Amino acid sequence: MANSTDTGKRQLVVVGNGMVGHHFIENFVASAVADDYEIHVLAEESRGAYDRVHLSEYFGGSTYEDLCLIEENFYEKHGVQLHLSEGATQIDRDTKQVITEQATYPYDTLVLATGSYPFVPPIPGNDGDACFVYRTLEDLDKIQACATDATVGVVVGGGLLGLEAANALKSLGLKSHVVEFAPRLMPVQLDEDGGELLKKKIEALDVDVHCEKATTEIVAGEEHTYRMNFSDGSFLETDLILFSAGIRPQDALARSSALEIGERGGILVNDQCLTSDKDIYAIGECALWNNQIFGLVAPGYTMAKTAVAHIAGDDAAFTGADMSTKLKLLGVDVGSIGDAHGKTPGSISYRYLDEDEQIYSRIIVSEDRTKLLGAVLVGDNSQYDTLLQYALNGIDLPEKPQTLILPSFDGAAAPALGPDALPDTATICSCLNVTKGQICCSIDEGATSVADVKDVTKAASGCGGCAAMLKSVVDCELEKRGVEVCTDICEHFEYTREELYHIVRVEGIRSFSEMLEKHGKGLGCEICKPAVGSILASCWNDHIMEEPLVSLQDTNDTFMANMQKNGTYSIVPRVAGGEITPDKLIVLGQVAKKYNLYTKITGGQRVDLFGAQLHELPLIWKELVDAGFETGHAYGKSLRTVKSCVGSTWCRYGVNDSAGMAIQLENRYKGLRSPHKIKFAVSGCTRECAEAQSKDIGVIATENGWNLYVCGNGGMKPRHADLFATDLDDETLVKYIDRVLMFYVKTADRLQRTSTWMDNLEGGLDYLQEVVIEDKLSICEELETQMSHVVDTYQCEWKTTLEDEEKLKRFRTFVNADEQADPQIVHIIEREQIRPA
């Protein structure tokens, strides 16, 4: 008998509103049977579904609103009733009701998405006030509160979540330790060599790793809150303990309702995600399928879709999931694919270990060397996407499989795997299980752009890691169907950024209005305005606040300072090469103290001053300019910093004056506007203390001059720079850098990093060397002349602004009031400095 209400609708109850539970709702309300049901969602937490994958970003300033997965009014729009802080306590299967402490909910169909709970080892003393788990936002709030009075934190567990947790403790300012029972970190995903390299890289980041440690008890410490005693007789003292030793399926509700449970836990489900009760489904980490619990979100999403399809009467089956992972743990790339331990009978391995670059790659292939079975990557994930497609789709390997992981020393690239090589069953987006075939279908049904395909399939809307591959597949498929792939910068200009650059140069265009009148249409937009503004600045080097440019810029460029989350600004004066006199250091301290600014030394060897209000910017600039400082261009798409070590001047290993060269380069290129920000570094020897090989331009001293590296970058997708030329004298080094930078400014796409730009050049590094060194295009003299113009016309934008009353009028918080301080900006004190409340 159906549990219908006065509306005559059937009753659907979902227990759990985590990522998987919410994904079930998203799919269900879009199904053909959604209108037949009244939907209730029971959630234990006080807040609706949020992104647990990016949970650690909460410590970096992200709020619940940033992490929330529920679009505004989504549940209301679809008639879904969400009951927060109302966890289910009992299921009465005879009367088909779910009972909470507040109410009783009848159901026709019940979906259990109860997830998992953190496993806390049964260690005496594990229930102290400063002992936590790392699972919910409430957990993180407690950890953050405890960390204010702590100096040392320990994470028990060296798996994926444990290392994420260690990073979180580190971000809170604690000295972090990781204690792992196994002989290596991430024992499930990594082999012995990979785990050892990961340990070294993480310890280099000031996180101590203790492997093969079994904690026997937690007692009161002498110097810190707790003392963790280990079975080998050693101990470790800490103020805070965070347990991240794995998860267990949250199956207590199902167990108490006599649903079938696995021997080691988990709600038994079949291929349709049905439990032993034909009216109850289980999805996500609480479900046990084929004796497996899936601890990643992507399999949970697939289960959710399977359950929706089965409820709607469609054929669907859950057939397992790929558990490959690509992560960045404490800034370290880690990848694990398939049979990472080489357990397949007859399999063979190829390994590459570079202790200098700290990169480890291993692939496991079939006995006949034709199929990829697994892979381990540490330190560099650039090959991950290609290797994953080989593994998932059974694509035949190249004749020499090792070429997939070996570096190129002869300029030859690794064998490419283009979109055409992928079968229709290839999974492009693993988060949402979108295949190449589904992408092709969306194109056949009318999608004509990446944005259209994303709207239809939701591909690349999860973690976003597949965005580049998605674009590659979409562009390839459109071209195969005879559709011209649009490269226009936007609807207002039927040109690429490079074409717009040439127009500006050839016609001498000096304003956006002139460009729009001659070559565009409409009024312009947030894409073309800043792009054209950047081109004009690159070509003519006018002050960014001159009228032709100022209306095109974003907030940071407009006010020549970086806007922060609370509406204040940060100020970064230039400190060329990181070299600064004691007197100037004192000035920075005095200015920060006078204006109550938060101060931080940046990764580029400068001092960042946070918390200035709009009206204070000119006042602070004046004090800095009077003391000999100038703008550091931290707000612009331009040269940011040239990092350096002390080189031969002080260091006993240095073979050349890296600090002097860094200062020379920073002062030369400090006014250059470019498609994206640019960073340099100069190291005085091959010990590489300045980390030059992770920069757009990297310079390393040798016994015979300088080695030049180009087109590396840190950030979201780190890439090592490529060796461009060796043993250069000072003059040749500067000449080559001039040419590389101006060729980049001339030909790159909007907001394109140098690494992506070079990868997209036909011929890559070899072609760039031909252009710059051999002058293949006969443009080197022109590039040098253009750079000379930039150097000769440099001006400090802060100083110029201070000398112009019209420009200064922009720096008023309130136009119609004498009092300029914004009363809505509130700070609190943390670690003896201000931070946004």
Short mmCIF file of C-alpha atoms in Angstrom, two decimals, residues 20-239:
data_model
loop_
_atom_site.label_atom_id
_atom_site.label_comp_id
_atom_site.label_asym_id
_atom_site.label_seq_id
_atom_site.Cartn_x
_atom_site.Cartn_y
_atom_site.Cartn_z
CA VAL A 20 26.26 11.88 -2.66
CA GLY A 21 22.84 12.46 -1.09
CA HIS A 22 22.61 15.87 -2.72
CA HIS A 23 23.74 14.47 -6.07
CA PHE A 24 20.92 11.93 -5.84
CA ILE A 25 18.42 14.79 -5.33
CA GLU A 26 19.87 16.75 -8.28
CA ASN A 27 19.39 13.77 -10.56
CA PHE A 28 16.04 12.72 -9.16
CA VAL A 29 14.32 16.10 -9.60
CA ALA A 30 15.43 15.99 -13.26
CA SER A 31 13.96 12.50 -13.79
CA ALA A 32 10.67 11.64 -15.47
CA VAL A 33 9.06 10.47 -12.21
CA ALA A 34 9.99 13.45 -10.01
CA ASP A 35 6.47 14.92 -10.12
CA ASP A 36 5.04 11.66 -8.77
CA TYR A 37 6.87 12.03 -5.45
CA GLU A 38 6.91 14.18 -2.36
CA ILE A 39 10.55 14.36 -1.27
CA HIS A 40 11.95 14.66 2.26
CA VAL A 41 15.68 14.87 3.03
CA LEU A 42 16.85 14.19 6.59
CA ALA A 43 20.23 15.72 7.50
CA GLU A 44 22.16 15.29 10.74
CA GLU A 45 24.21 18.44 10.19
CA SER A 46 22.89 21.94 10.72
CA ARG A 47 23.99 23.01 7.24
CA GLY A 48 23.04 21.69 3.81
CA ALA A 49 25.33 19.73 1.49
CA TYR A 50 28.83 21.13 1.02
CA ASP A 51 31.99 20.15 -0.80
CA ARG A 52 34.02 17.85 1.47
CA VAL A 53 36.65 17.33 -1.25
CA HIS A 54 37.82 20.91 -0.72
CA LEU A 55 37.19 20.93 3.03
CA SER A 56 40.70 22.14 3.89
CA GLU A 57 40.02 25.40 2.02
CA TYR A 58 37.85 26.33 5.02
CA PHE A 59 41.07 27.05 6.91
CA GLY A 60 42.24 29.20 4.02
CA GLY A 61 39.33 31.62 4.31
CA SER A 62 36.59 29.82 2.38
CA THR A 63 33.19 29.96 4.05
CA TYR A 64 30.31 27.51 4.12
CA GLU A 65 28.72 29.59 1.36
CA ASP A 66 31.83 29.05 -0.80
CA LEU A 67 31.69 25.28 -0.25
CA CYS A 68 27.90 24.88 -0.39
CA LEU A 69 26.71 22.62 -3.22
CA ILE A 70 23.07 23.68 -3.13
CA GLU A 71 22.18 26.39 -5.61
CA GLU A 72 20.10 29.22 -4.17
CA ASN A 73 16.44 28.17 -3.74
CA PHE A 74 17.15 24.86 -5.51
CA TYR A 75 15.24 22.69 -3.02
CA GLU A 76 12.36 25.17 -2.76
CA LYS A 77 12.09 25.38 -6.55
CA HIS A 78 11.75 21.60 -6.85
CA GLY A 79 9.54 21.12 -3.80
CA VAL A 80 12.19 19.22 -1.83
CA GLN A 81 11.77 19.49 1.94
CA LEU A 82 15.18 19.62 3.65
CA HIS A 83 15.15 18.91 7.40
CA LEU A 84 18.42 20.10 8.92
CA SER A 85 19.66 18.91 12.33
CA GLU A 86 17.21 16.02 12.07
CA GLY A 87 19.01 12.71 11.76
CA ALA A 88 17.07 9.48 11.42
CA THR A 89 17.10 7.30 14.55
CA GLN A 90 15.03 4.31 13.41
CA ILE A 91 13.49 2.66 10.35
CA ASP A 92 10.24 0.76 10.85
CA ARG A 93 10.26 -1.49 7.81
CA ASP A 94 6.89 -3.07 8.67
CA THR A 95 5.00 0.24 8.57
CA LYS A 96 7.51 1.82 6.16
CA GLN A 97 8.36 4.82 8.28
CA VAL A 98 11.56 6.69 9.14
CA ILE A 99 11.62 8.04 12.69
CA THR A 100 13.60 11.01 13.97
CA GLU A 101 13.58 12.68 17.38
CA GLN A 102 11.26 15.33 15.94
CA ALA A 103 8.86 13.49 13.61
CA THR A 104 7.92 10.37 11.65
CA TYR A 105 8.15 10.22 7.86
CA PRO A 106 6.32 7.56 5.82
CA TYR A 107 8.07 6.29 2.71
CA ASP A 108 7.39 4.33 -0.41
CA THR A 109 11.03 4.54 -1.39
CA LEU A 110 13.87 5.10 1.04
CA VAL A 111 17.43 6.06 0.07
CA LEU A 112 20.21 5.71 2.62
CA ALA A 113 23.11 8.10 1.91
CA THR A 114 24.50 8.07 5.44
CA GLY A 115 28.12 8.12 4.33
CA SER A 116 30.90 7.11 6.67
CA TYR A 117 32.47 8.05 9.97
CA PRO A 118 36.16 8.48 10.84
CA PHE A 119 37.84 5.50 12.42
CA VAL A 120 39.51 6.35 15.72
CA PRO A 121 41.96 3.65 16.82
CA PRO A 122 41.13 2.19 20.25
CA ILE A 123 44.05 3.89 21.99
CA PRO A 124 43.73 4.65 25.73
CA GLY A 125 43.38 8.42 26.06
CA ASN A 126 41.93 9.00 22.58
CA ASP A 127 38.96 10.94 23.97
CA GLY A 128 40.80 14.01 25.30
CA ASP A 129 39.44 17.53 24.84
CA ALA A 130 42.09 18.26 22.20
CA CYS A 131 41.54 15.01 20.26
CA PHE A 132 39.58 15.49 17.04
CA VAL A 133 38.51 13.94 13.76
CA TYR A 134 38.52 15.67 10.36
CA ARG A 135 35.16 15.17 8.74
CA THR A 136 32.69 18.07 9.04
CA LEU A 137 32.74 21.85 9.21
CA GLU A 138 31.86 21.53 12.88
CA ASP A 139 35.00 19.42 13.34
CA LEU A 140 37.05 22.11 11.63
CA ASP A 141 35.57 24.83 13.82
CA LYS A 142 36.63 22.89 16.92
CA ILE A 143 40.12 22.28 15.53
CA GLN A 144 40.53 25.96 14.68
CA ALA A 145 39.43 27.04 18.13
CA CYS A 146 41.84 24.62 19.82
CA ALA A 147 44.73 25.63 17.54
CA THR A 148 44.72 29.20 18.86
CA ASP A 149 46.35 27.99 22.08
CA ALA A 150 48.48 25.24 20.52
CA THR A 151 51.93 25.13 18.93
CA VAL A 152 52.23 21.46 17.90
CA GLY A 153 49.69 19.21 16.17
CA VAL A 154 49.80 15.52 15.27
CA VAL A 155 47.76 13.69 12.64
CA VAL A 156 47.33 9.97 13.22
CA GLY A 157 47.15 8.47 9.73
CA GLY A 158 49.28 9.03 6.65
CA GLY A 159 46.69 8.39 3.96
CA LEU A 160 44.96 10.89 1.68
CA LEU A 161 42.85 12.50 4.39
CA GLY A 162 45.71 12.41 6.90
CA LEU A 163 47.99 14.44 4.67
CA GLU A 164 45.16 16.88 3.92
CA ALA A 165 44.67 17.23 7.67
CA ALA A 166 48.40 17.81 8.22
CA ASN A 167 48.27 20.60 5.68
CA ALA A 168 45.31 22.09 7.53
CA LEU A 169 47.21 22.09 10.84
CA LYS A 170 50.21 23.64 9.12
CA SER A 171 47.99 26.38 7.69
CA LEU A 172 46.84 27.14 11.25
CA GLY A 173 50.42 27.87 12.22
CA LEU A 174 51.13 24.63 14.10
CA LYS A 175 54.27 22.53 13.87
CA SER A 176 52.76 19.46 12.20
CA HIS A 177 53.58 15.77 12.56
CA VAL A 178 52.13 12.74 10.75
CA VAL A 179 52.13 9.36 12.52
CA GLU A 180 51.53 6.35 10.26
CA PHE A 181 51.30 2.71 11.33
CA ALA A 182 52.38 1.40 7.90
CA PRO A 183 55.99 1.52 6.64
CA ARG A 184 55.18 4.36 4.21
CA LEU A 185 52.76 7.17 3.51
CA MET A 186 49.65 6.47 1.42
CA PRO A 187 50.24 2.69 1.56
CA VAL A 188 47.10 1.95 -0.48
CA GLN A 189 48.00 4.21 -3.40
CA LEU A 190 51.82 4.30 -3.47
CA ASP A 191 54.59 1.75 -3.71
CA GLU A 192 57.71 1.80 -1.53
CA ASP A 193 59.75 4.19 -3.71
CA GLY A 194 56.83 6.55 -4.24
CA GLY A 195 56.01 6.62 -0.53
CA GLU A 196 59.64 7.31 0.37
CA LEU A 197 59.92 10.23 -2.06
CA LEU A 198 56.61 11.67 -0.84
CA LYS A 199 57.94 11.46 2.73
CA LYS A 200 61.09 13.37 1.77
CA LYS A 201 59.15 16.08 -0.05
CA ILE A 202 56.69 16.53 2.79
CA GLU A 203 59.45 16.67 5.41
CA ALA A 204 61.13 19.36 3.31
CA LEU A 205 57.95 21.39 3.89
CA ASP A 206 58.53 21.24 7.67
CA VAL A 207 56.04 18.45 8.39
CA ASP A 208 57.66 15.62 10.33
CA VAL A 209 56.67 12.10 9.24
CA HIS A 210 56.86 9.10 11.59
CA CYS A 211 56.21 5.78 9.82
CA GLU A 212 55.91 2.34 11.41
CA LYS A 213 54.66 3.88 14.64
CA ALA A 214 51.93 2.19 16.71
CA THR A 215 50.52 4.44 19.43
CA THR A 216 49.96 2.48 22.64
CA GLU A 217 48.57 5.25 24.83
CA ILE A 218 47.97 8.98 25.06
CA VAL A 219 48.86 10.53 28.42
CA ALA A 220 49.51 13.98 29.82
CA GLY A 221 52.65 15.59 28.42
CA GLU A 222 55.38 17.50 30.17
CA GLU A 223 56.05 20.33 27.69
CA HIS A 224 52.81 19.99 25.74
CA THR A 225 49.25 18.86 26.42
CA TYR A 226 49.69 15.23 25.42
CA ARG A 227 52.41 12.61 25.16
CA MET A 228 51.88 9.84 22.60
CA ASN A 229 53.74 6.70 23.60
CA PHE A 230 54.71 4.31 20.79
CA SER A 231 55.21 0.56 20.91
CA ASP A 232 58.92 0.87 20.10
CA GLY A 233 59.53 2.88 23.26
CA SER A 234 59.71 6.31 21.59
CA PHE A 235 57.20 9.09 22.19
CA LEU A 236 55.98 12.40 20.78
CA GLU A 237 54.49 15.37 22.62
CA THR A 238 51.75 17.53 21.12
CA ASP A 239 49.00 20.00 21.98
#
